[in-house]
Short mmCIF file of C-alpha atoms and ligand atoms in Angstrom, two decimals:
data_model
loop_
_atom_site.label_atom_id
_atom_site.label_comp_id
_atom_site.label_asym_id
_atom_site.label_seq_id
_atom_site.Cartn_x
_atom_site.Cartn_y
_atom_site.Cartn_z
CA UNK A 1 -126.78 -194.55 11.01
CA UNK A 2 -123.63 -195.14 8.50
CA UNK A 3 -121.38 -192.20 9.86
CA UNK A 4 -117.86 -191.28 8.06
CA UNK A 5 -117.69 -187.12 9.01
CA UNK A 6 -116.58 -185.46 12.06
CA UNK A 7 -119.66 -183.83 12.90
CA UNK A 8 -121.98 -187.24 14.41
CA UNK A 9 -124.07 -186.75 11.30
CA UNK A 10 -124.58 -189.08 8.49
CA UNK A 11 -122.54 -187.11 6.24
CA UNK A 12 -119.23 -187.90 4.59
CA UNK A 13 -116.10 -186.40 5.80
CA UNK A 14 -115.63 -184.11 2.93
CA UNK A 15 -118.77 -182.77 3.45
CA UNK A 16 -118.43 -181.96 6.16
CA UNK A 17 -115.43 -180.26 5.43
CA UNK A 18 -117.37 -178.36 2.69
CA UNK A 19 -120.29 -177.15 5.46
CA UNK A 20 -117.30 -176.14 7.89
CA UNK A 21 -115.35 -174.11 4.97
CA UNK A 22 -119.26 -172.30 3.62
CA UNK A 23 -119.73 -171.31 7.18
CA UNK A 24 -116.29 -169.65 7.90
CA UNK A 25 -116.98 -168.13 4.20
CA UNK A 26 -120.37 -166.74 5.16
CA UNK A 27 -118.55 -165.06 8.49
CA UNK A 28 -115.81 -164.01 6.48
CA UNK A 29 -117.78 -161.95 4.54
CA UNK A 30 -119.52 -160.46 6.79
CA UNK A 31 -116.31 -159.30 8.98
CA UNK A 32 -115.16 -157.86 5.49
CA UNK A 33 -117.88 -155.96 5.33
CA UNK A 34 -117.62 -154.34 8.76
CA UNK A 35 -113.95 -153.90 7.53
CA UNK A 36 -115.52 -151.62 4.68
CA UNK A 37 -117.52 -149.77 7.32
CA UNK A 38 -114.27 -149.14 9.39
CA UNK A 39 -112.90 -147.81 6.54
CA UNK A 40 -110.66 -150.67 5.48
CA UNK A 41 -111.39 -150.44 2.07
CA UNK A 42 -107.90 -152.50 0.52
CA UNK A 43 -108.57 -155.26 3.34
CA UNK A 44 -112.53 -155.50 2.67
CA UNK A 45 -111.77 -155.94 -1.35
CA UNK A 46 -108.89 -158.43 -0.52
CA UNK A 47 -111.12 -160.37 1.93
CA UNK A 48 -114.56 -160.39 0.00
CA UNK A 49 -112.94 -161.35 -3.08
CA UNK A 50 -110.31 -164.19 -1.79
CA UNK A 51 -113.78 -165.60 -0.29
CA UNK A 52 -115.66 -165.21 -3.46
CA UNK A 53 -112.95 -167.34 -5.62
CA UNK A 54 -112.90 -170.04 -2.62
CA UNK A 55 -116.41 -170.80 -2.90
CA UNK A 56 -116.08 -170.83 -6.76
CA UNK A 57 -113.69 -173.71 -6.36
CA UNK A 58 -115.97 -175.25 -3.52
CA UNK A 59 -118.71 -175.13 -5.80
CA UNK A 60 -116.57 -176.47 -8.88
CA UNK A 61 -115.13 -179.40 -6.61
CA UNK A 62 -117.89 -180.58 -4.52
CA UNK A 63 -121.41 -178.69 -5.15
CA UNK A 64 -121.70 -178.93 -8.69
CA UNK A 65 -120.60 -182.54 -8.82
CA UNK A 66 -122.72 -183.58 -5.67
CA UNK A 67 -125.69 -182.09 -7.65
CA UNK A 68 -125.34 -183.68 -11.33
CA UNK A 69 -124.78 -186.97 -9.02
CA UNK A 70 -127.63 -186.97 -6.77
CA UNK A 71 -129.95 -184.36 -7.49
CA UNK A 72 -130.44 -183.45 -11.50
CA UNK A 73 -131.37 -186.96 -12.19
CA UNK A 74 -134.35 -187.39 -10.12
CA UNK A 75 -135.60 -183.37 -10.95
CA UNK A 76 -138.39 -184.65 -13.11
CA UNK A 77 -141.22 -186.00 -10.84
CA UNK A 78 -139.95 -185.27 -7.48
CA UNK A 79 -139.28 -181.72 -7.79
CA UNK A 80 -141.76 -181.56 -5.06
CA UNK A 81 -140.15 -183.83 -2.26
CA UNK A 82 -138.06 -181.79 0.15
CA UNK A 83 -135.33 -183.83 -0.26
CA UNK A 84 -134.82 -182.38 -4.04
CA UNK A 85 -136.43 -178.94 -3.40
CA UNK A 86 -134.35 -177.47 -0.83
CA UNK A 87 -131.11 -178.91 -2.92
CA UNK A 88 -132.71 -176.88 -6.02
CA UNK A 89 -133.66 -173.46 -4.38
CA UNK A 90 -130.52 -173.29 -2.89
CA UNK A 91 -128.57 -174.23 -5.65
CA UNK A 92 -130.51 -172.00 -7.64
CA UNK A 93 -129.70 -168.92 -5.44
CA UNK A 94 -125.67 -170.32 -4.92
CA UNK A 95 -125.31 -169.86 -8.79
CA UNK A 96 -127.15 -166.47 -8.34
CA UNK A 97 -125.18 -165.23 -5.23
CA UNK A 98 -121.60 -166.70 -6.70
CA UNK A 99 -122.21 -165.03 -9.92
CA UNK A 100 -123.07 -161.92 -8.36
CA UNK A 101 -119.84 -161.68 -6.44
CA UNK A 102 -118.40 -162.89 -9.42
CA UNK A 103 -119.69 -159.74 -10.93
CA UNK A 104 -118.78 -156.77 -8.18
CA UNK A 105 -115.24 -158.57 -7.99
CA UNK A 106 -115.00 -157.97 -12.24
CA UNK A 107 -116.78 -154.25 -11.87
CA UNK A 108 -115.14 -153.10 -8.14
CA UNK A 109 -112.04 -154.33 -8.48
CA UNK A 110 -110.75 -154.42 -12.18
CA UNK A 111 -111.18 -152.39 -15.27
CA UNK A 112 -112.06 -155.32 -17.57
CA UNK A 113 -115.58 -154.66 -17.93
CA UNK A 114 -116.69 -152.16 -20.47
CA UNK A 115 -117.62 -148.50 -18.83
CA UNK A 116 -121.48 -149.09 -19.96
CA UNK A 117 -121.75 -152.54 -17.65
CA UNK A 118 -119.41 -151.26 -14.53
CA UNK A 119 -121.03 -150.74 -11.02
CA UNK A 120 -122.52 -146.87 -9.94
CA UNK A 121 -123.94 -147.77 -6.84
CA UNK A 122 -121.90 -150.27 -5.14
CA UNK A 123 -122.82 -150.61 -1.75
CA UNK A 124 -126.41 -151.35 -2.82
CA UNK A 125 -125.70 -154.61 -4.68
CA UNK A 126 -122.89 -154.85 -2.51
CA UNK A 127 -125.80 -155.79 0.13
CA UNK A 128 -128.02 -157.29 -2.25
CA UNK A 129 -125.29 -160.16 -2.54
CA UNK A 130 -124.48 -160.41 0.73
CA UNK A 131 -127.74 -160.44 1.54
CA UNK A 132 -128.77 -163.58 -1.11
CA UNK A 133 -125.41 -165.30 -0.41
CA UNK A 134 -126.71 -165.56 3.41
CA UNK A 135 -130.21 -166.67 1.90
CA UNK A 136 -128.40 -169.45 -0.13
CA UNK A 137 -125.66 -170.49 3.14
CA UNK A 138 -129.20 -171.19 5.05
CA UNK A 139 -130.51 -172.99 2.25
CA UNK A 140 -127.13 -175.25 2.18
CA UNK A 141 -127.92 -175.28 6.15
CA UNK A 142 -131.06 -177.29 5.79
CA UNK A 143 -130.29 -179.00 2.48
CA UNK A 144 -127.68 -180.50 4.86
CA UNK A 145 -129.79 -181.25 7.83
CA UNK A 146 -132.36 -182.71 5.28
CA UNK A 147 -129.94 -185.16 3.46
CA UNK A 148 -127.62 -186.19 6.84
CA UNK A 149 -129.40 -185.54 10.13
CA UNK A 150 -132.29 -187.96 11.01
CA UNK A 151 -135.63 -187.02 12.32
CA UNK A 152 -135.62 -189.24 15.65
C1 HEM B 201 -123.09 -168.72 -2.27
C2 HEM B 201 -123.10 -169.94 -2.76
C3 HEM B 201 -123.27 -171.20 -1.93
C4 HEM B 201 -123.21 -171.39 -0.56
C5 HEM B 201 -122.96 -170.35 0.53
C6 HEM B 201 -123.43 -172.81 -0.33
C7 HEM B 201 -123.46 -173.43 0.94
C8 HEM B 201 -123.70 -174.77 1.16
C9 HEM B 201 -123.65 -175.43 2.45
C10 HEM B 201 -123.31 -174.78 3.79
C11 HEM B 201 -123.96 -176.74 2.24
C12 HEM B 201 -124.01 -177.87 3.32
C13 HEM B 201 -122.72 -178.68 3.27
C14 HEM B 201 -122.82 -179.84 2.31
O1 HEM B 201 -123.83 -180.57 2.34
O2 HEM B 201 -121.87 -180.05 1.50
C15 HEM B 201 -124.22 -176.93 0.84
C16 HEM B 201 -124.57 -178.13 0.24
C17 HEM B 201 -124.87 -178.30 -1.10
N1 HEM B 201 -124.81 -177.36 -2.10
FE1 HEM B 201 -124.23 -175.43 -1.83
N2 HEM B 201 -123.65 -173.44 -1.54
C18 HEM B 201 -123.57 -172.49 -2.54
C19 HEM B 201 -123.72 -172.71 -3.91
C20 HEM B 201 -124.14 -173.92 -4.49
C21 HEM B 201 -124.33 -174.12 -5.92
C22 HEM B 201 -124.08 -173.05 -7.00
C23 HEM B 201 -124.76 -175.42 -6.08
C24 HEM B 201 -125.11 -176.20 -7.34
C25 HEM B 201 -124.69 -175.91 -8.54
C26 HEM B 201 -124.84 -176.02 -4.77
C27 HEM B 201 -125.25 -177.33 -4.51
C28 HEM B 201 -125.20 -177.94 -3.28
C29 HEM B 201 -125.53 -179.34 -3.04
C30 HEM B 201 -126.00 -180.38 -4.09
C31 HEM B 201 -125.31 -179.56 -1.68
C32 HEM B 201 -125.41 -180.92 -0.94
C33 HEM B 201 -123.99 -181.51 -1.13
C34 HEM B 201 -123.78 -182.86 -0.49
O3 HEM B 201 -124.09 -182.98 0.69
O4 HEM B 201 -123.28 -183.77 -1.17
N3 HEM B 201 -124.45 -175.09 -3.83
N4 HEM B 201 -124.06 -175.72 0.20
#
């Protein structure tokens, strides 16, 4: 097994930089929003929205580019391999969850948005994105272990 990474998997070193830097993202989030339920409510927008821009440029810098390369090519005809699948539902749901927090950082914490489109009820979709953002981390989980761990 051709191995460059840190981690004893087949993976590259900066990917496994980008798996190491999505799972402290996915833990940051939640411990900003326990922050919210202590009451922290400056820390929790600080912390859910510095993690929110990260993963933009994670996604901008090594996601995106990593799936134009290796995975929109091949989406006709082997949509159905797991290989391709799990790379497309979970990219699917990362563009969901990322604009999503993309979103609640624009309605929650500026005034940019026009009154008719800002957020009412924001500790509902608050969860709803955490909620799909940990759907889509899991997703990255196994599109990893698919692509760089081999079955023995
Ligand atoms: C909330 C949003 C997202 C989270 C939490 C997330 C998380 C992860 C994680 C943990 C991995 C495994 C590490 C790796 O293989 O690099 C991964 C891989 C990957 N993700 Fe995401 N991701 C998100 C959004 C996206 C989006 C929007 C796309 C596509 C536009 C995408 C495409 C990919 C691809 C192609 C891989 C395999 C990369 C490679 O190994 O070269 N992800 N993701």
């Amino acid at each position: 097994m051709q191995q460059t990474g840190f981690l004893g998997t087949a993976a590259p070193w900066g990917t496994d930089v980008t798996l190491l830097l999505e799972m402290g993202m996915g833990a940051g989030l939640l411990t900003g929003a326990l922050l919210a339920r202590k009451g922290f409510y400056r820390l929790h927008a600080v912390c859910q929205s510095a993690i929110v821009l990260l993963n933009l440029a994670v996604i901008a810098l090594a996601m995106f580019p990593s799936f134009h390369r290796q995975v929109s090519p091949q989406l006709r005809g082997k949509i159905g391999k797991p290989y391709y699948a799990l790379a497309s539902a979970h990219a699917a749901l990362g563009v969901i969850a990322e604009i999503g927090g993309l979103y609640i950082l624009l309605a929650a914490g500026t005034s940019l948005l026009p009154r008719r489109l800002r957020l009412t009820r924001y500790k509902l979709w608050m969860r709803i994105v955490l909620a799909a953002w940990w759907l889509a981390l899991l997703l990255g989980l196994a599109t990893y272990a698919r692509w760089y761990v081999p079955l023995r």
